[in-house]
């Protein structure tokens, strides 16, 4: 989820910005500033000037690049590309920052996405004699593009037809998700780009044209945009925009007028980062799944640097996390135990080391942390390592402290999560934890490969199902707004629905400052049912009727129990489950999926409910009171 900008302008007469064009660097830095929310591990720019590529890049925030440019300015130019990185392959360092410059310094490339087949391509290019500087999949794409470019006949065309052809051919070789931008010293007025499974938008100017990972990359210069389709290549010059497919056949983009202001553009047009990130969830799950299995469906977790023989001896798993991440761990526990038959405990990090836990070299610690900086979890991981345990970090922030201090890491690829209350990271954490569980089951032989492929196939359908829930969110939004004066809400769930109920309650607490409590539905009769009185809202997460029948029927009974005592019952159920209608004032249906994958869908209406109710109360859903995005103190 990186930020990308490209620019091709008309050379101004006197070397300064004129109506006909801007200095490429000014456009690039303004665009990167607006795109920094998409990634801020590192940033870089490259321009074409005086027959050369001039490039600067720095790890860290955009300010570091700005300082670098002040100390070592770039020459004037009308053509350039820029990038802010959210690291996936390779840590956030100077050498891993984009652009990557290859072909004897004449070709600069930037990339957003994950190239799944970078390893075999890299081996092929090494065999051809190429060497690599970085640990990134992007450099592999850059070297491949340079190799193909050199193999094509030279051309004197002003629009860089040779670079366009090279991009088309290179794109045919790449698998996974990518938006690539390239600029070449031999084509001073041209930027070429390609996209598959990763966004790219063209900005149409007057005597200048732009590229962006989203419109905020060029919103300050034009509101005329063209959205590119799947598997398309676009070549921009100051005066032209040419779109083709990967074979070189002419293609069309969708032209539209951007009606957002610049601030809204950074949120993809949503009023808040919270709403944007709720809607990012299909991509967050899809990106987390990407590149984690080979063409035979075998899981390949290349960041898992714990020896397979060690993982085979593991006889206990302890998940360490806080808050929403701990609820993700509780969901994952059901799946990991079911698939791997390894006892799995989920511990709140801040409780773990004070209870004198039983940890040894056969214990696998799995930490879950969006930020990778939560001090409670970091201290718990350190404690477990001192006891001899192996540690795996599931984390959304590349290069953060917890992964750095762990034996292995499994990054979620949800992209930067700006809103303080966690949403897309929660779904991505569950997805990554499921991949870890399936990997262990594959390694230890608990599941047949066909069973693993079936789960992966079901997981692959989840992003579209999340999108379906998001497309039908008006009913739950209307209910939330009608409940703005509610003073308390109870949430019930069983099995994997129990941590979902807990997470739904936490969202409502965090965003709407309403007392909310999640319970295991079976626990109701052991005390909490005393809370039920006339009109008490109770949200119930109902498992699929196609799953364990006892689970479903017991939860329906729980709904009847609270309804009989006056509760206002609000039910999340699977499409087609008519059995709940008679007992619910409101039913919100989610698409069919397997019991273990249901949390990835059932959570979404609860997030929307909490967000909408908070907005109805006029609260700031991005920065709720008293909260911090990362709790870096114990
Ligand atoms: C999530 O909505 C909360 N803001 C909070 O509970 C968060 O999940 C918790 O602090 C853990 O953060 P981490 O995932 O960055 O470790």
Coordinates of C-alpha atoms and ligand atoms in Angstrom, one line a residue:
X1 CA 0.0 0.0 0.0
X2 CA 2.6 2.5 -1.2
X3 CA 2.1 6.0 -2.5
X4 CA 3.1 6.5 -6.1
X5 CA 3.3 9.7 -8.3
X6 CA 4.4 10.2 -11.9
X7 CA 4.7 13.4 -14.0
X8 CA 5.3 14.4 -17.6
X9 CA 5.2 18.2 -18.3
X10 CA 6.0 20.7 -20.9
X11 CA 9.4 22.3 -20.5
X12 CA 8.8 26.0 -19.4
X13 CA 10.6 28.7 -21.3
X14 CA 12.6 30.1 -18.5
X15 CA 13.3 27.1 -16.3
X16 CA 10.7 28.0 -13.7
X17 CA 7.1 26.9 -13.2
X18 CA 4.8 28.3 -15.8
X19 CA 1.2 27.7 -16.8
X20 CA 2.4 25.2 -19.3
X21 CA 4.1 23.0 -16.8
X22 CA 5.7 22.6 -13.4
X23 CA 9.0 21.5 -12.1
X24 CA 8.7 17.7 -11.9
X25 CA 10.2 17.7 -8.4
X26 CA 7.5 20.1 -7.1
X27 CA 4.7 17.9 -8.4
X28 CA 6.3 14.8 -7.1
X29 CA 6.9 16.1 -3.5
X30 CA 3.5 17.6 -3.3
X31 CA 1.9 14.3 -4.4
X32 CA 4.1 12.3 -2.0
X33 CA 3.1 14.6 0.9
X34 CA -0.5 13.9 0.2
X35 CA 0.1 10.2 -0.2
X36 CA 2.3 9.7 2.9
X37 CA -0.6 8.1 4.7
X38 CA -0.3 5.2 2.3
X39 CA 3.2 4.4 3.5
X40 CA 6.0 6.1 5.4
X41 CA 8.8 3.6 5.8
X42 CA 10.9 5.4 3.1
X43 CA 10.5 7.8 0.2
X44 CA 12.3 8.6 -3.0
X45 CA 12.1 10.5 -6.3
X46 CA 13.8 10.2 -9.7
X47 CA 13.8 12.8 -12.6
X48 CA 15.0 12.7 -16.1
X49 CA 17.4 15.6 -16.8
X50 CA 20.3 16.3 -19.2
X51 CA 20.1 12.8 -20.7
X52 CA 20.4 11.1 -17.2
X53 CA 18.4 9.8 -14.4
X54 CA 18.9 11.8 -11.2
X55 CA 17.5 10.0 -8.0
X56 CA 17.4 10.6 -4.3
X57 CA 15.8 8.3 -1.7
X58 CA 15.9 8.0 2.1
X59 CA 14.5 5.6 4.7
X60 CA 12.0 7.1 7.2
X61 CA 9.5 9.9 6.8
X62 CA 9.2 12.1 3.8
X63 CA 10.9 14.8 5.8
X64 CA 14.1 12.8 5.5
X65 CA 13.9 12.9 1.7
X66 CA 13.2 16.6 1.8
X67 CA 16.3 17.1 3.9
X68 CA 18.3 15.0 1.5
X69 CA 17.1 17.0 -1.5
X70 CA 18.0 20.3 0.3
X71 CA 21.5 18.9 0.9
X72 CA 21.8 17.4 -2.6
X73 CA 19.4 19.1 -5.0
X74 CA 18.1 17.5 -8.2
X75 CA 18.5 19.2 -11.6
X76 CA 15.4 20.9 -13.2
X77 CA 13.3 18.4 -15.0
X78 CA 9.8 18.0 -16.5
X79 CA 9.6 14.2 -16.1
X80 CA 9.8 12.2 -12.9
X81 CA 8.4 9.5 -10.6
X82 CA 8.1 9.4 -6.8
X83 CA 7.3 6.8 -4.1
X84 CA 6.4 6.5 -0.4
X85 CA 6.9 3.0 0.8
X86 CA 4.9 0.6 3.0
X87 CA 7.5 -2.1 3.2
X88 CA 6.4 -5.7 2.2
X89 CA 9.6 -7.4 0.9
X90 CA 12.7 -6.0 2.6
X91 CA 12.9 -3.8 5.6
X92 CA 12.6 0.1 5.6
X93 CA 16.2 1.0 4.6
X94 CA 17.8 3.4 2.2
X95 CA 18.8 0.6 -0.2
X96 CA 15.3 -1.0 -0.2
X97 CA 13.6 2.4 -0.8
X98 CA 12.2 3.2 -4.2
X99 CA 13.0 4.2 -7.0
X100 CA 15.3 1.4 -7.9
X101 CA 17.7 2.5 -10.6
X102 CA 19.1 -0.2 -13.0
X103 CA 20.4 -0.5 -16.6
X104 CA 23.6 1.4 -15.8
X105 CA 21.7 4.1 -14.0
X106 CA 19.5 4.9 -16.9
X107 CA 16.2 3.3 -15.8
X108 CA 14.3 4.2 -12.6
X109 CA 11.4 2.1 -11.4
X110 CA 8.9 2.3 -8.5
X111 CA 6.3 -0.2 -7.4
X112 CA 3.3 -0.7 -5.3
X113 CA 2.1 -4.3 -4.5
X114 CA 3.6 -7.8 -4.2
X115 CA 5.3 -9.7 -7.0
X116 CA 4.5 -13.3 -6.2
X117 CA 7.0 -14.9 -8.6
X118 CA 10.0 -12.6 -7.8
X119 CA 12.1 -15.5 -6.5
X120 CA 12.2 -17.6 -9.7
X121 CA 12.6 -14.4 -11.8
X122 CA 15.5 -13.3 -9.6
X123 CA 17.2 -16.7 -10.0
X124 CA 16.8 -16.4 -13.8
X125 CA 18.3 -12.9 -13.8
X126 CA 21.1 -13.9 -11.5
X127 CA 21.8 -16.8 -13.8
X128 CA 22.0 -14.2 -16.7
X129 CA 24.7 -12.4 -14.7
X130 CA 22.7 -9.7 -12.9
X131 CA 23.5 -8.6 -9.4
X132 CA 21.1 -7.1 -6.9
X133 CA 21.6 -4.4 -4.2
X134 CA 18.3 -4.6 -2.3
X135 CA 16.1 -7.3 -0.7
X136 CA 13.0 -6.2 -2.6
X137 CA 10.8 -7.8 -5.2
X138 CA 10.7 -4.4 -6.9
X139 CA 14.3 -4.5 -7.9
X140 CA 13.7 -7.8 -9.6
X141 CA 10.9 -6.2 -11.7
X142 CA 13.2 -3.2 -12.5
X143 CA 16.1 -5.5 -13.6
X144 CA 13.7 -7.6 -15.7
X145 CA 12.3 -4.4 -17.3
X146 CA 15.8 -3.2 -18.1
X147 CA 16.8 -6.5 -19.5
X148 CA 13.8 -6.5 -21.9
X149 CA 14.3 -2.9 -22.8
X150 CA 17.9 -3.5 -23.9
X151 CA 16.7 -6.5 -26.0
X152 CA 14.4 -4.3 -28.0
X153 CA 15.5 -2.2 -31.1
X154 CA 16.5 1.4 -30.3
X155 CA 14.0 3.9 -31.3
X156 CA 14.1 7.7 -31.7
X157 CA 10.4 8.1 -31.0
X158 CA 9.7 11.0 -28.6
X159 CA 7.0 9.0 -26.8
X160 CA 9.2 6.3 -25.6
X161 CA 7.6 3.4 -27.6
X162 CA 10.5 1.2 -26.7
X163 CA 10.0 1.7 -23.0
X164 CA 6.2 1.1 -23.5
X165 CA 6.9 -2.2 -25.3
X166 CA 9.4 -3.3 -22.6
X167 CA 6.8 -2.6 -19.9
X168 CA 4.1 -4.6 -21.8
X169 CA 6.5 -7.6 -22.1
X170 CA 7.8 -7.4 -18.6
X171 CA 4.2 -7.1 -17.2
X172 CA 3.4 -10.4 -18.9
X173 CA 6.1 -12.1 -16.9
X174 CA 5.0 -10.8 -13.5
X175 CA 2.5 -12.5 -11.2
X176 CA 0.7 -11.1 -8.1
X177 CA -0.2 -7.4 -7.5
X178 CA 1.7 -4.5 -9.0
X179 CA 1.6 -0.9 -10.1
X180 CA 4.9 -0.1 -11.8
X181 CA 6.1 3.3 -12.9
X182 CA 9.3 3.7 -15.1
X183 CA 11.3 6.6 -16.4
X184 CA 14.3 6.2 -18.7
X185 CA 17.2 8.6 -19.4
X186 CA 16.7 8.1 -23.2
X187 CA 13.0 9.3 -23.0
X188 CA 13.0 12.6 -21.1
X189 CA 9.4 13.4 -21.7
X190 CA 7.9 10.0 -20.9
X191 CA 6.6 8.0 -18.0
X192 CA 5.3 4.5 -18.5
X193 CA 3.2 2.5 -16.0
X194 CA 1.6 -0.8 -15.7
X195 CA -1.0 -2.2 -13.3
X196 CA -2.5 -5.5 -12.1
X197 CA -4.5 -6.0 -8.9
X198 CA -3.1 -2.6 -7.6
X199 CA -4.6 0.9 -8.2
X200 CA -3.3 3.4 -10.7
X201 CA -5.0 6.6 -11.8
X202 CA -4.1 9.1 -14.6
X203 CA -4.5 12.8 -14.0
X204 CA -5.2 14.8 -17.2
X205 CA -3.6 18.3 -17.3
X206 CA -3.2 21.1 -19.8
X207 CA 0.2 20.5 -21.3
X208 CA 1.0 18.1 -18.6
X209 CA -0.2 14.7 -17.3
X210 CA 0.1 12.8 -14.0
X211 CA 0.0 9.3 -12.5
X212 CA -1.0 8.4 -8.9
X213 CA -1.8 5.4 -6.8
X214 CA -4.9 7.5 -6.1
X215 CA -6.1 11.0 -7.0
X216 CA -4.5 12.6 -4.0
X217 CA -1.2 12.2 -5.9
X218 CA -2.2 15.0 -8.2
X219 CA -5.4 16.6 -6.8
X220 CA -3.6 19.9 -6.5
X221 CA -3.1 20.2 -10.2
X222 CA -6.1 18.6 -11.9
X223 CA -9.5 17.0 -11.1
X224 CA -9.8 15.3 -14.5
X225 CA -8.9 11.6 -13.9
X226 CA -8.8 8.3 -15.8
X227 CA -9.1 5.1 -13.9
X228 CA -7.1 2.3 -15.5
X229 CA -8.4 -1.3 -15.7
X230 CA -6.8 -4.6 -14.9
X231 CA -3.7 -5.5 -16.9
X232 CA -3.2 -2.2 -18.6
X233 CA -0.1 -0.2 -19.5
X234 CA -0.2 3.6 -19.8
X235 CA 2.3 5.9 -21.4
X236 CA 2.1 9.6 -20.6
X237 CA 3.9 12.6 -22.1
X238 CA 3.0 16.3 -21.6
X239 CA 0.6 16.1 -24.5
X240 CA -0.5 12.4 -24.7
X241 CA -2.0 9.6 -22.7
X242 CA -1.9 6.2 -24.4
X243 CA -3.4 3.1 -22.9
X244 CA -2.9 -0.5 -24.0
X245 CA -3.3 -4.0 -22.6
X246 CA -0.3 -6.1 -21.8
X247 CA -0.2 -7.4 -25.4
X248 CA 0.0 -3.9 -26.8
X249 CA -3.6 -3.7 -28.1
X250 CA -5.2 -0.2 -27.6
X251 CA -7.4 0.0 -24.5
X252 CA -9.6 2.5 -22.7
X253 CA -9.7 3.8 -19.1
X254 CA -12.7 5.3 -17.3
X255 CA -12.6 9.1 -17.4
X256 CA -14.2 11.0 -14.5
X257 CA -14.1 14.3 -12.6
X258 CA -12.8 14.2 -9.0
X259 CA -15.3 15.9 -6.8
X260 CA -13.3 15.5 -3.6
X261 CA -11.3 18.2 -1.9
X262 CA -7.7 17.5 -1.3
X263 CA -8.2 16.5 2.3
X264 CA -10.9 14.0 1.4
X265 CA -8.7 12.6 -1.4
X266 CA -6.2 11.4 1.2
X267 CA -9.1 9.3 2.5
X268 CA -10.1 8.0 -0.9
X269 CA -13.1 10.2 -0.7
X270 CA -14.4 8.9 2.7
X271 CA -15.1 11.4 5.5
X272 CA -12.8 9.6 7.8
X273 CA -9.8 7.2 7.8
X274 CA -12.0 4.9 9.9
X275 CA -14.6 4.6 7.1
X276 CA -11.8 4.3 4.5
X277 CA -10.1 1.6 6.4
X278 CA -13.3 -0.4 6.9
X279 CA -13.7 -0.2 3.1
X280 CA -10.0 -1.2 2.7
X281 CA -10.8 -4.6 4.2
X282 CA -11.3 -6.6 1.0
X283 CA -7.9 -5.4 -0.2
X284 CA -6.3 -5.9 3.3
X285 CA -7.3 -9.6 3.3
X286 CA -6.5 -10.1 -0.4
X287 CA -3.0 -8.5 0.0
X288 CA -2.3 -10.6 3.2
X289 CA -3.1 -13.8 1.3
X290 CA -1.1 -12.8 -1.8
X291 CA 2.2 -14.6 -2.4
X292 CA 1.7 -17.0 0.5
X293 CA 1.1 -20.2 -1.6
X294 CA 2.8 -21.7 -4.7
X295 CA 1.1 -22.8 -7.9
X296 CA 0.4 -26.2 -6.3
X297 CA -1.4 -24.6 -3.4
X298 CA 1.4 -25.4 -1.0
X299 CA 1.9 -22.7 1.6
X300 CA 5.3 -20.8 1.3
X301 CA 5.7 -18.5 4.2
X302 CA 9.1 -17.2 3.2
X303 CA 9.5 -15.0 6.3
X304 CA 9.1 -18.0 8.6
X305 CA 12.7 -18.4 9.5
X306 CA 12.2 -21.1 12.2
X307 CA 13.5 -24.5 11.3
X308 CA 10.8 -26.9 10.2
X309 CA 12.1 -29.5 12.6
X310 CA 11.8 -27.1 15.5
X311 CA 8.2 -26.3 14.5
X312 CA 7.4 -30.0 14.4
X313 CA 8.4 -30.3 18.1
X314 CA 6.1 -27.5 19.2
X315 CA 3.7 -28.8 21.8
X316 CA 2.1 -25.5 22.9
X317 CA 1.3 -22.2 21.3
X318 CA 0.8 -19.0 23.3
X319 CA -0.7 -16.0 21.5
X320 CA 0.3 -12.7 23.0
X321 CA -1.6 -9.5 22.2
X322 CA -3.7 -6.7 23.6
X323 CA -7.0 -5.2 22.7
X324 CA -8.4 -5.9 19.3
X325 CA -5.3 -7.9 18.4
X326 CA -6.0 -10.2 21.3
X327 CA -9.5 -10.8 20.0
X328 CA -7.9 -11.7 16.6
X329 CA -5.8 -14.2 18.6
X330 CA -8.9 -15.6 20.2
X331 CA -10.5 -16.2 16.8
X332 CA -7.4 -17.8 15.5
X333 CA -7.2 -20.2 18.5
X334 CA -10.2 -22.1 17.3
X335 CA -8.8 -22.6 13.9
X336 CA -5.2 -23.4 14.9
X337 CA -6.4 -26.0 17.5
X338 CA -8.8 -27.5 15.0
X339 CA -6.2 -27.8 12.2
X340 CA -3.0 -28.4 14.1
X341 CA -4.2 -30.2 17.3
X342 CA -1.7 -28.0 19.3
X343 CA -3.0 -26.6 22.6
X344 CA -3.3 -22.9 22.0
X345 CA -3.6 -20.3 24.8
X346 CA -4.4 -16.6 24.1
X347 CA -2.8 -14.4 26.7
X348 CA -3.2 -10.6 27.3
X349 CA 0.4 -9.5 27.0
X350 CA 0.2 -7.4 30.2
X351 CA -1.0 -10.4 32.2
X352 CA 1.3 -13.0 30.7
X353 CA 4.6 -12.5 32.4
X354 CA 3.1 -11.9 35.9
X355 CA 1.4 -15.2 36.1
X356 CA 4.6 -17.2 36.1
X357 CA 3.6 -18.9 32.8
X358 CA 4.8 -22.4 31.8
X359 CA 7.1 -21.7 28.8
X360 CA 9.9 -23.8 27.3
X361 CA 11.8 -24.5 24.1
X362 CA 8.7 -26.5 22.8
X363 CA 6.5 -23.4 23.2
X364 CA 5.8 -21.3 20.1
X365 CA 4.9 -17.7 21.0
X366 CA 2.8 -15.9 18.4
X367 CA 2.5 -12.2 19.0
X368 CA -0.2 -10.2 17.2
X369 CA 0.4 -6.5 16.9
X370 CA -0.7 -3.9 14.2
X371 CA 2.0 -1.4 15.3
X372 CA 4.7 -3.8 16.3
X373 CA 5.5 -1.3 19.1
X374 CA 3.0 -2.2 21.9
X375 CA 5.2 -2.2 25.0
X376 CA 3.1 -4.8 26.8
X377 CA 3.4 -7.2 24.0
X378 CA 7.1 -6.4 23.4
X379 CA 7.9 -7.1 27.1
X380 CA 5.9 -10.3 27.0
X381 CA 7.8 -11.5 23.9
X382 CA 11.1 -10.7 25.5
X383 CA 10.1 -12.6 28.6
X384 CA 9.0 -15.7 26.6
X385 CA 12.3 -15.6 24.7
X386 CA 14.2 -15.6 28.0
X387 CA 12.3 -18.8 28.9
X388 CA 13.6 -20.4 25.7
X389 CA 10.5 -20.1 23.5
X390 CA 10.6 -19.5 19.7
X391 CA 8.7 -16.4 18.7
X392 CA 6.7 -15.5 15.6
X393 CA 5.4 -11.9 15.1
X394 CA 2.3 -11.3 13.1
X395 CA 2.6 -7.6 12.4
X396 CA 1.4 -4.9 10.1
X397 CA 4.4 -2.6 10.4
X398 CA 7.5 -3.7 8.6
X399 CA 10.7 -3.3 10.5
X400 CA 9.0 -2.4 13.8
X401 CA 10.4 -3.5 17.2
X402 CA 8.4 -6.7 17.9
X403 CA 9.2 -8.4 14.5
X404 CA 12.8 -7.3 14.9
X405 CA 13.0 -9.0 18.3
X406 CA 11.3 -12.2 17.1
X407 CA 12.7 -15.3 15.5
X408 CA 10.3 -15.1 12.6
X409 CA 7.6 -12.7 11.2
X410 CA 4.5 -13.0 9.1
X411 CA 3.6 -9.5 7.9
X412 CA 0.0 -8.6 7.3
X413 CA -0.4 -6.4 4.3
X414 CA -3.3 -4.2 5.4
X415 CA -1.4 -1.0 4.6
X416 CA -1.0 1.8 7.1
X417 CA -3.9 1.9 9.6
X418 CA -4.3 5.6 10.5
X419 CA -7.5 5.5 12.5
X420 CA -6.8 4.7 16.2
X421 CA -9.4 2.0 16.5
X422 CA -8.3 -1.0 14.6
X423 CA -10.4 -2.5 11.8
X424 CA -8.6 -3.7 8.7
X425 CA -5.6 -4.9 10.7
X426 CA -8.0 -7.1 12.8
X427 CA -9.2 -9.0 9.7
X428 CA -5.6 -9.1 8.3
X429 CA -4.3 -10.5 11.6
X430 CA -7.0 -13.3 11.6
X431 CA -6.0 -14.0 7.9
X432 CA -2.3 -14.2 8.7
X433 CA -2.9 -16.3 11.8
X434 CA -4.9 -18.7 9.7
X435 CA -2.1 -18.9 7.2
X436 CA 0.3 -19.8 10.1
X437 CA -2.1 -22.5 11.4
X438 CA -2.4 -24.0 7.9
X439 CA 1.4 -23.8 7.5
X440 CA 1.9 -25.7 10.7
X441 CA -0.7 -28.3 9.8
X442 CA 1.0 -28.7 6.4
X443 CA 4.4 -29.1 8.0
X444 CA 3.2 -31.5 10.7
X445 CA 0.9 -33.5 8.4
X446 CA -2.3 -32.8 10.4
X447 CA -4.1 -31.9 7.2
X448 CA -4.0 -33.3 3.7
X449 CA -2.8 -30.9 1.0
X450 CA -6.3 -31.0 -0.5
X451 CA -7.8 -29.9 2.8
X452 CA -5.4 -27.0 3.0
X453 CA -6.2 -26.0 -0.6
X454 CA -9.9 -26.1 0.2
X455 CA -9.4 -23.6 3.1
X456 CA -7.2 -21.4 1.0
X457 CA -9.9 -21.5 -1.7
X458 CA -12.5 -20.4 0.8
X459 CA -10.2 -17.7 2.1
X460 CA -9.7 -16.4 -1.4
X461 CA -13.4 -15.8 -1.7
X462 CA -13.6 -13.7 1.5
X463 CA -12.5 -10.3 0.0
X464 CA -15.4 -10.3 -2.4
X465 CA -17.8 -11.4 0.4
X466 CA -16.5 -8.5 2.6
X467 CA -17.2 -6.2 -0.3
X468 CA -20.7 -7.5 -0.6
X469 CA -21.3 -6.7 3.1
X470 CA -19.9 -3.2 2.6
X471 CA -22.2 -2.7 -0.4
X472 CA -25.3 -3.5 1.7
X473 CA -24.4 -1.4 4.8
X474 CA -27.3 1.2 4.7
X475 CA -29.6 -0.9 6.9
X476 CA -27.1 -1.2 9.7
X477 CA -26.1 2.5 9.4
X478 CA -29.8 3.5 9.7
X479 CA -30.2 1.3 12.8
X480 CA -27.0 2.8 14.3
X481 CA -28.2 6.3 13.8
X482 CA -31.6 5.5 15.4
X483 CA -29.7 4.2 18.5
X484 CA -27.6 7.3 19.0
X485 CA -29.1 7.8 22.5
X486 CA -28.4 4.2 23.6
X487 CA -26.6 4.0 26.9
X488 CA -25.5 0.3 26.8
X489 CA -25.3 -2.6 24.3
X490 CA -24.6 -6.3 25.0
X491 CA -22.9 -8.5 22.4
X492 CA -23.3 -12.3 22.3
X493 CA -21.5 -15.0 20.4
X494 CA -20.4 -18.6 20.6
X495 CA -17.3 -20.4 19.4
X496 CA -15.5 -18.0 17.0
X497 CA -18.5 -15.7 17.4
X498 CA -17.5 -15.0 21.0
X499 CA -14.3 -13.0 20.3
X500 CA -16.3 -11.3 17.5
X501 CA -18.8 -10.2 20.0
X502 CA -16.0 -9.0 22.3
X503 CA -14.5 -7.0 19.4
X504 CA -17.9 -5.5 18.5
X505 CA -18.2 -4.3 22.0
X506 CA -14.7 -2.8 22.0
X507 CA -15.4 -0.9 18.8
X508 CA -18.6 0.6 20.4
X509 CA -16.7 1.5 23.5
X510 CA -13.8 3.1 21.7
X511 CA -15.8 5.0 19.1
X512 CA -19.1 5.9 20.7
X513 CA -18.0 5.9 24.3
X514 CA -21.0 3.7 25.1
X515 CA -20.8 1.0 27.8
X516 CA -20.8 -2.3 25.8
X517 CA -20.0 -5.8 26.9
X518 CA -19.3 -8.9 24.9
X519 CA -20.2 -12.3 26.4
X520 CA -20.0 -15.9 25.4
X521 CA -23.7 -16.6 24.7
X522 CA -23.5 -19.7 26.9
X523 CA -22.4 -17.6 29.8
X524 CA -25.6 -15.5 29.8
X525 CA -27.5 -17.8 32.2
X526 CA -24.6 -17.8 34.6
X527 CA -25.2 -14.2 35.6
X528 CA -25.2 -11.6 32.8
X529 CA -28.9 -12.3 31.9
X530 CA -29.7 -10.3 35.0
X531 CA -28.7 -7.2 32.9
X532 CA -31.6 -7.8 30.5
X533 CA -34.5 -5.5 30.9
X534 CA -37.1 -4.0 28.6
X535 CA -35.5 -2.4 25.6
X536 CA -32.0 -3.5 26.3
X537 CA -30.2 -3.8 23.0
X538 CA -28.5 -7.1 22.5
X539 CA -26.5 -7.8 19.3
X540 CA -26.1 -11.6 18.6
X541 CA -23.6 -13.1 16.2
X542 CA -25.2 -16.3 15.0
X543 CA -23.1 -19.1 13.5
X544 CA -24.0 -20.7 10.2
X545 CA -26.9 -23.2 10.3
X546 CA -24.8 -25.3 8.0
X547 CA -22.2 -25.7 10.6
X548 CA -22.5 -27.6 13.9
X549 CA -26.2 -27.7 14.4
X550 CA -25.9 -27.6 18.2
X551 CA -24.0 -24.4 18.0
X552 CA -26.6 -22.7 15.9
X553 CA -29.6 -24.0 17.8
X554 CA -28.1 -23.0 21.1
X555 CA -27.5 -19.4 20.0
X556 CA -31.1 -19.2 18.7
X557 CA -32.2 -20.3 22.1
X558 CA -30.1 -17.6 23.7
X559 CA -31.8 -15.0 21.5
X560 CA -35.2 -16.3 22.6
X561 CA -34.1 -16.1 26.3
X562 CA -33.1 -12.4 26.1
X563 CA -36.1 -11.6 23.8
X564 CA -38.5 -13.1 26.4
X565 CA -37.1 -10.7 29.0
X566 CA -37.6 -7.6 26.8
X567 CA -34.3 -7.3 25.0
X568 CA -34.2 -5.5 21.7
X569 CA -32.5 -8.3 19.6
X570 CA -30.2 -7.4 16.7
X571 CA -28.9 -10.4 14.9
X572 CA -26.0 -11.0 12.5
X573 CA -26.8 -14.2 10.6
X574 CA -25.9 -16.1 7.4
X575 CA -27.8 -15.4 4.3
X576 CA -30.8 -17.8 4.1
X577 CA -31.0 -18.4 7.8
X578 CA -34.7 -17.8 8.3
X579 CA -34.8 -19.4 11.7
X580 CA -33.6 -16.2 13.4
X581 CA -36.3 -13.9 12.0
X582 CA -39.0 -14.7 14.5
X583 CA -36.7 -13.7 17.4
X584 CA -35.0 -10.6 16.1
X585 CA -36.1 -7.1 15.7
X586 CA -33.4 -6.5 13.1
X587 CA -31.5 -9.1 11.1
X588 CA -28.3 -8.3 9.1
X589 CA -27.3 -11.0 6.7
X590 CA -23.7 -11.9 5.8
X591 CA -22.7 -14.1 2.9
X592 CA -22.3 -17.9 3.4
X593 CA -18.8 -19.1 4.4
X594 CA -17.4 -21.8 6.7
X595 CA -17.7 -21.5 10.4
X596 CA -14.0 -20.7 10.9
X597 CA -14.0 -17.9 8.3
X598 CA -17.2 -16.3 9.4
X599 CA -15.5 -13.8 11.8
X600 CA -14.0 -12.2 8.7
X601 CA -17.5 -11.3 7.6
X602 CA -19.5 -11.0 10.8
X603 CA -17.1 -8.4 12.3
X604 CA -17.8 -5.9 9.4
X605 CA -21.4 -5.0 10.3
X606 CA -20.3 -4.4 13.9
X607 CA -17.5 -2.1 12.8
X608 CA -20.0 -0.1 10.7
X609 CA -22.5 0.0 13.5
X610 CA -20.0 1.4 16.0
X611 CA -18.6 3.9 13.5
X612 CA -22.0 5.2 12.3
X613 CA -23.4 5.5 15.9
X614 CA -20.3 7.5 16.9
X615 CA -20.7 9.8 13.9
X616 CA -24.4 10.2 14.8
X617 CA -23.1 11.5 18.2
X618 CA -20.7 13.9 16.5
X619 CA -17.6 12.1 17.7
X620 CA -14.2 12.0 15.9
X621 CA -14.0 8.4 14.8
X622 CA -10.3 8.7 13.7
X623 CA -9.0 9.9 17.0
X624 CA -11.3 8.9 19.9
X625 CA -10.7 10.5 23.3
X626 CA -8.1 9.1 25.6
X627 CA -6.7 6.6 23.1
X628 CA -3.4 6.3 21.2
X629 CA -2.8 4.4 18.1
X630 CA 0.1 2.6 19.6
X631 CA 0.5 2.1 23.4
X632 CA 4.2 2.3 23.7
X633 CA 4.2 2.4 27.5
X634 CA 3.4 -0.4 29.9
Ligands
LIG1 C1 -7.9 -1.4 18.7 O1 -9.1 -0.8 18.2 C2 -7.4 -0.6 19.9 N1 -7.0 0.7 19.5 C3 -6.3 -1.3 20.7 O2 -7.0 -2.3 21.5 C4 -5.2 -2.1 19.9 O3 -5.7 -3.2 19.3 C5 -4.2 -2.6 21.0 O4 -3.6 -1.4 21.7 C6 -3.0 -3.4 20.4 O5 -2.3 -2.6 19.5 P1 -1.3 -3.3 18.5 O6 -2.1 -4.2 17.6 O7 -0.6 -2.2 17.7 O8 -0.3 -4.1 19.3

